[in-house]
Short mmCIF file of C-alpha atoms in Angstrom, two decimals:
data_model
loop_
_atom_site.label_atom_id
_atom_site.label_comp_id
_atom_site.label_asym_id
_atom_site.label_seq_id
_atom_site.Cartn_x
_atom_site.Cartn_y
_atom_site.Cartn_z
CA GLU A 79 -20.18 -1.53 7.47
CA PHE A 80 -18.51 -4.22 5.40
CA ALA A 81 -19.60 -7.78 6.75
CA GLY A 82 -18.12 -11.29 4.80
CA GLU A 83 -15.63 -14.28 5.37
CA LEU A 84 -13.16 -12.26 7.80
CA GLY A 85 -16.03 -10.63 9.67
CA LYS A 86 -17.57 -7.23 10.41
CA GLY A 87 -15.94 -3.64 9.37
CA ARG A 88 -15.64 -0.68 7.61
CA LEU A 89 -12.70 -2.07 5.40
CA ASN A 90 -13.73 -4.73 3.02
CA PRO A 91 -10.49 -7.06 4.75
CA LEU A 92 -10.01 -8.85 1.44
CA LEU A 93 -9.68 -6.09 -0.35
CA ALA A 94 -7.45 -4.40 1.99
CA LEU A 95 -5.08 -8.09 1.78
CA LYS A 96 -5.18 -7.42 -2.15
CA SER A 97 -3.87 -4.03 -1.63
CA LEU A 98 -1.22 -5.27 0.23
CA ASP A 99 0.15 -6.76 -2.64
CA ALA A 100 -0.09 -3.95 -5.18
CA ALA A 101 2.72 -2.13 -2.45
CA ARG A 102 5.46 -3.57 -5.12
CA PRO A 103 5.00 -3.44 -9.01
CA ILE A 104 5.12 -7.65 -9.70
CA ALA A 105 8.95 -8.51 -11.31
CA ASP A 106 9.04 -11.06 -14.19
CA ILE A 107 11.42 -12.60 -11.81
CA HIS A 108 12.80 -11.27 -8.31
CA LEU A 109 15.09 -13.40 -6.28
CA GLN A 110 16.61 -11.70 -3.16
CA MET A 111 18.68 -12.83 0.19
CA ASP A 112 20.32 -11.80 3.38
CA LEU A 113 23.91 -11.96 3.02
CA LEU A 114 25.88 -13.67 5.89
CA ARG A 115 28.84 -11.61 7.73
CA GLY A 116 32.34 -13.24 6.76
CA PRO A 117 35.26 -12.64 9.25
CA VAL A 118 35.73 -9.56 9.29
CA GLY A 119 31.87 -8.65 8.95
CA GLY A 120 32.01 -7.01 12.49
CA ASP A 121 28.24 -5.53 12.52
CA ALA A 122 27.65 -5.23 9.25
CA TYR A 123 24.56 -6.66 7.17
CA GLY A 124 23.14 -6.48 4.49
CA ARG A 125 21.16 -8.01 0.83
CA ALA A 126 21.81 -8.96 -2.35
CA THR A 127 18.59 -8.62 -4.85
CA ILE A 128 17.67 -9.86 -8.49
CA ASN A 129 15.12 -8.76 -10.48
CA VAL A 130 14.16 -9.12 -14.07
CA SER A 131 11.49 -7.42 -15.89
CA GLY A 132 10.69 -7.68 -19.51
CA ALA A 133 13.98 -6.80 -21.39
CA THR A 134 16.12 -5.31 -18.36
CA GLN A 135 17.99 -7.60 -16.10
CA GLU A 136 18.93 -5.86 -12.39
CA LEU A 137 21.30 -6.67 -9.71
CA ALA A 138 21.44 -5.08 -6.83
CA VAL A 139 24.00 -5.51 -3.94
CA GLU A 140 23.71 -3.40 -0.32
CA ALA A 141 25.28 -3.05 2.59
CA TYR A 142 25.20 -1.16 6.31
CA LYS A 143 27.00 -0.70 9.31
CA LEU A 144 30.56 -1.18 8.00
CA PRO A 145 33.61 0.95 8.81
CA VAL A 146 33.28 4.50 7.86
CA ARG A 147 35.25 5.59 4.44
CA ALA A 148 36.52 2.07 4.21
CA PHE A 149 37.55 0.46 0.60
CA TYR A 150 35.47 -2.89 -0.54
CA LYS A 151 34.64 -4.73 -3.74
CA VAL A 152 31.88 -6.47 -4.74
CA VAL A 153 32.76 -10.23 -6.10
CA ILE A 154 30.24 -11.87 -8.03
CA ASN A 155 30.84 -15.89 -8.71
CA GLY A 156 34.70 -15.21 -7.91
CA ASN A 157 34.61 -12.08 -10.23
CA GLU A 158 35.67 -8.81 -9.24
CA MET A 159 32.36 -6.33 -10.76
CA ALA A 160 33.12 -3.12 -8.73
CA SER A 161 34.48 -1.43 -6.08
CA ASN A 162 33.51 1.60 -3.98
CA LEU A 163 34.36 3.70 -0.69
CA SER A 164 31.28 3.09 2.05
CA ALA A 165 29.52 6.10 2.35
CA ASN A 166 29.78 8.61 5.41
CA LEU A 167 27.18 7.10 7.74
CA GLY A 168 28.63 2.94 6.93
CA SER A 169 26.57 2.36 3.87
CA LEU A 170 26.97 1.46 0.58
CA ARG A 171 25.07 0.11 -2.94
CA PHE A 172 26.15 -1.21 -6.01
CA ALA A 173 23.54 -1.23 -8.47
CA PHE A 174 24.32 -2.89 -12.01
CA THR A 175 21.69 -2.89 -14.78
CA ASN A 176 21.98 -4.97 -18.12
CA ASP A 177 25.40 -5.47 -17.65
CA ALA A 178 27.10 -7.75 -19.87
CA ARG A 179 29.02 -9.62 -17.65
CA LEU A 180 26.17 -10.61 -15.75
CA ASN A 181 23.85 -11.93 -18.39
CA PRO A 182 21.65 -13.82 -17.16
CA VAL A 183 21.23 -12.33 -14.07
CA THR A 184 19.39 -15.68 -12.76
CA LYS A 185 22.68 -17.72 -13.18
CA ILE A 186 24.43 -15.68 -10.30
CA ALA A 187 25.47 -18.31 -7.34
CA ARG A 188 27.29 -16.36 -4.74
CA VAL A 189 27.70 -12.54 -3.70
CA GLU A 190 30.86 -11.91 -1.83
CA LEU A 191 31.93 -8.00 -0.55
CA ARG A 192 35.43 -8.18 0.21
CA ASP A 193 37.14 -5.59 2.04
CA SER A 194 41.04 -3.96 0.91
CA LEU A 195 42.97 -7.14 1.99
CA ASN A 196 40.26 -9.23 0.03
CA ARG A 197 39.01 -10.24 3.38
CA ILE A 198 35.12 -11.19 3.22
CA ALA A 199 32.74 -9.15 5.11
CA LEU A 200 29.09 -10.35 3.88
CA GLN A 201 28.29 -13.76 1.68
CA GLY A 202 25.69 -15.46 0.43
CA ASP A 203 24.47 -18.20 -1.45
CA PHE A 204 21.43 -17.89 -3.70
CA ASN A 205 21.97 -21.80 -3.40
CA ILE A 206 19.95 -22.57 -0.32
CA ASP A 207 21.33 -26.40 0.30
CA VAL A 208 23.93 -23.93 2.80
CA ALA A 209 25.42 -23.87 6.59
CA PRO A 210 23.99 -21.84 8.46
CA VAL A 211 20.75 -20.78 6.62
CA PRO A 212 20.25 -16.77 6.08
CA ARG A 213 18.16 -14.98 7.75
CA THR A 214 15.95 -14.86 4.47
CA THR A 215 16.43 -16.42 0.87
CA GLN A 216 13.68 -15.83 -1.46
CA LYS A 217 12.53 -15.92 -5.33
CA GLU A 218 9.30 -14.52 -7.02
CA ALA A 219 7.51 -15.13 -10.28
CA ARG A 220 4.71 -13.23 -11.91
CA LEU A 221 1.41 -15.79 -12.81
CA VAL A 222 0.76 -14.85 -16.39
CA PRO A 223 -2.73 -15.59 -17.75
CA THR A 224 -3.26 -18.01 -20.57
CA GLY A 225 -6.40 -15.85 -21.87
CA VAL A 226 -8.94 -18.06 -20.17
CA LEU A 227 -9.20 -14.66 -17.96
CA SER A 228 -6.99 -12.16 -19.52
CA GLN A 229 -7.54 -9.71 -16.63
CA ALA A 230 -6.54 -12.18 -13.79
CA GLY A 231 -2.71 -12.04 -12.64
CA GLY A 232 -0.55 -12.42 -9.82
CA ARG A 233 2.32 -13.46 -8.03
CA VAL A 234 3.93 -16.57 -6.07
CA ILE A 235 7.08 -16.48 -4.13
CA ALA A 236 8.97 -19.26 -2.41
CA ARG A 237 11.47 -18.27 1.05
CA ILE A 238 13.62 -20.48 3.54
CA GLU A 239 14.34 -18.26 6.63
CA SER A 240 16.21 -19.05 9.72
CA VAL A 241 13.62 -18.66 12.46
CA GLN A 242 13.73 -19.41 16.57
CA ASN A 243 17.02 -21.48 17.42
CA ASP A 244 17.84 -21.24 13.95
CA GLN A 245 15.02 -23.51 12.92
CA ARG A 246 15.02 -23.73 8.91
CA ARG A 247 11.12 -22.50 7.91
CA GLU A 248 10.22 -22.75 4.39
CA THR A 249 7.01 -21.08 2.70
CA PHE A 250 5.17 -20.94 -0.50
CA LEU A 251 2.86 -18.23 -0.78
CA ILE A 252 0.58 -17.22 -4.12
CA SER A 253 -1.74 -14.88 -4.22
CA ALA A 254 -3.96 -13.68 -7.62
CA ASP A 255 -7.16 -11.18 -8.36
CA GLY A 256 -9.24 -10.62 -11.35
CA LEU A 257 -10.61 -14.29 -11.07
CA LEU A 258 -14.13 -15.06 -11.24
CA PRO A 259 -15.39 -14.64 -7.74
CA ASP A 260 -16.60 -17.51 -5.34
CA MET A 261 -15.03 -19.68 -7.88
CA PRO A 262 -12.90 -22.41 -6.99
CA TYR A 263 -9.80 -22.86 -8.40
CA ARG A 264 -7.15 -25.51 -7.86
CA VAL A 265 -3.71 -24.98 -7.44
CA MET A 266 -0.38 -27.25 -8.93
CA VAL A 267 3.48 -26.66 -8.18
CA ASP A 268 4.98 -29.03 -9.89
CA GLY A 269 2.56 -31.42 -11.01
CA VAL A 270 1.55 -31.14 -6.66
CA ASN A 271 -1.71 -30.46 -6.31
CA LEU A 272 -2.12 -28.11 -3.27
CA GLY A 273 -6.09 -28.08 -3.59
CA THR A 274 -8.95 -25.78 -4.40
CA ARG A 275 -9.01 -22.46 -3.33
CA SER A 276 -12.12 -20.35 -3.35
CA ALA A 277 -11.68 -16.62 -4.43
CA PRO A 278 -14.01 -14.59 -2.92
CA PHE A 279 -14.19 -11.14 -5.24
CA GLY A 280 -12.21 -12.68 -7.23
CA TYR A 281 -9.13 -13.25 -5.21
CA LEU A 282 -7.35 -15.84 -3.88
CA SER A 283 -4.14 -16.23 -1.66
CA ALA A 284 -2.69 -18.89 -0.19
CA ARG A 285 0.21 -19.54 2.42
CA PHE A 286 2.28 -22.93 2.92
CA THR A 287 4.93 -23.17 5.16
CA SER A 288 6.81 -26.29 5.94
CA ASP A 289 6.42 -25.81 9.95
CA ASN A 290 3.25 -25.64 10.73
CA SER A 291 3.17 -22.05 11.50
CA SER A 292 0.53 -21.25 9.01
CA VAL A 293 -2.97 -23.61 8.38
CA LEU A 294 -1.85 -24.75 5.15
CA LEU A 295 1.38 -27.54 5.19
CA LEU A 296 4.29 -27.36 2.87
CA PRO A 297 3.65 -30.80 1.26
CA PRO A 298 7.61 -32.51 1.92
CA VAL A 299 8.13 -33.12 -1.78
CA LEU A 300 7.75 -29.62 -2.66
CA LYS A 301 11.05 -29.07 -0.43
CA PRO A 302 13.59 -27.01 -0.99
CA VAL A 303 10.83 -24.68 -2.34
CA MET A 304 13.54 -22.68 -3.87
CA ASN A 305 13.99 -25.75 -6.55
CA ILE A 306 10.04 -24.83 -7.32
CA ARG A 307 9.62 -24.24 -10.80
CA ARG A 308 6.07 -24.24 -12.33
CA VAL A 309 2.79 -23.04 -10.44
CA GLU A 310 -0.66 -23.41 -11.95
CA VAL A 311 -4.07 -22.08 -11.43
CA LEU A 312 -6.95 -24.12 -13.03
CA ASP A 313 -10.94 -23.65 -12.80
CA VAL A 314 -13.41 -25.77 -12.40
CA ARG A 315 -13.11 -27.18 -15.72
CA GLY A 316 -9.33 -28.28 -15.94
CA GLN A 317 -8.97 -25.29 -17.81
CA LEU A 318 -5.57 -23.44 -17.23
CA VAL A 319 -6.14 -19.53 -16.50
CA LEU A 320 -2.75 -18.83 -14.69
CA GLN A 321 1.02 -19.99 -14.51
CA ALA A 322 4.28 -18.55 -13.50
CA LEU A 323 8.09 -20.14 -14.41
CA PHE A 324 10.40 -19.51 -11.65
CA ALA A 325 13.86 -19.27 -12.84
CA LEU A 326 16.01 -22.22 -12.73
CA ASN A 327 18.86 -22.24 -10.02
CA PRO A 328 21.96 -23.05 -11.54
CA ILE A 329 23.32 -24.91 -8.84
#
């Protein structure tokens, strides 16, 4: 039986939390947003996802609950990229990998799914200062070791979402492993000190929110979180151990 900071049990709870982070490989850059319904959206819903891993740049646009066999096209930054028929179950997916027309994918601002009459069924902006607030918009970046602890790594996530009564919640999450066990580490975001966190079992995790839905409050100066550029993790000596650079939002 394991006994630790999170209580007793047969499993090490911190290692269990750590395993959740490994469920999806960490991309160098990960941007995702839910698409909002347009004038002819009906019951449709979908999302747009950008991933950059090394030299591979990907964009995926997915939609569900569309009229069966209806004709749709995807429009990126005002330019038609592809067209398709919705699948038998009313869903479709457009995927682009290393498409020269979208290079770099981090400059994608607006995504639209239009019907055969050029009407918008679904739409979204990677610029989050829009109304209404999308259900979820988030971006992710890899925490890269600087050489002080070459085995360390992790990810950081910035998220904006619409919660109850269309209220806006902004969240910043950080998780890292491979650190020196039980040592303190300082988290810096765009020069703002988010305090010191310990790393039990070499694992550090923290969640900051704008609406008091977590223990840690997001400093107002970091809003909107989608504008966060740089994240640093420093050891007790002030040495830079991990760092992450978010893609710039072009808007």
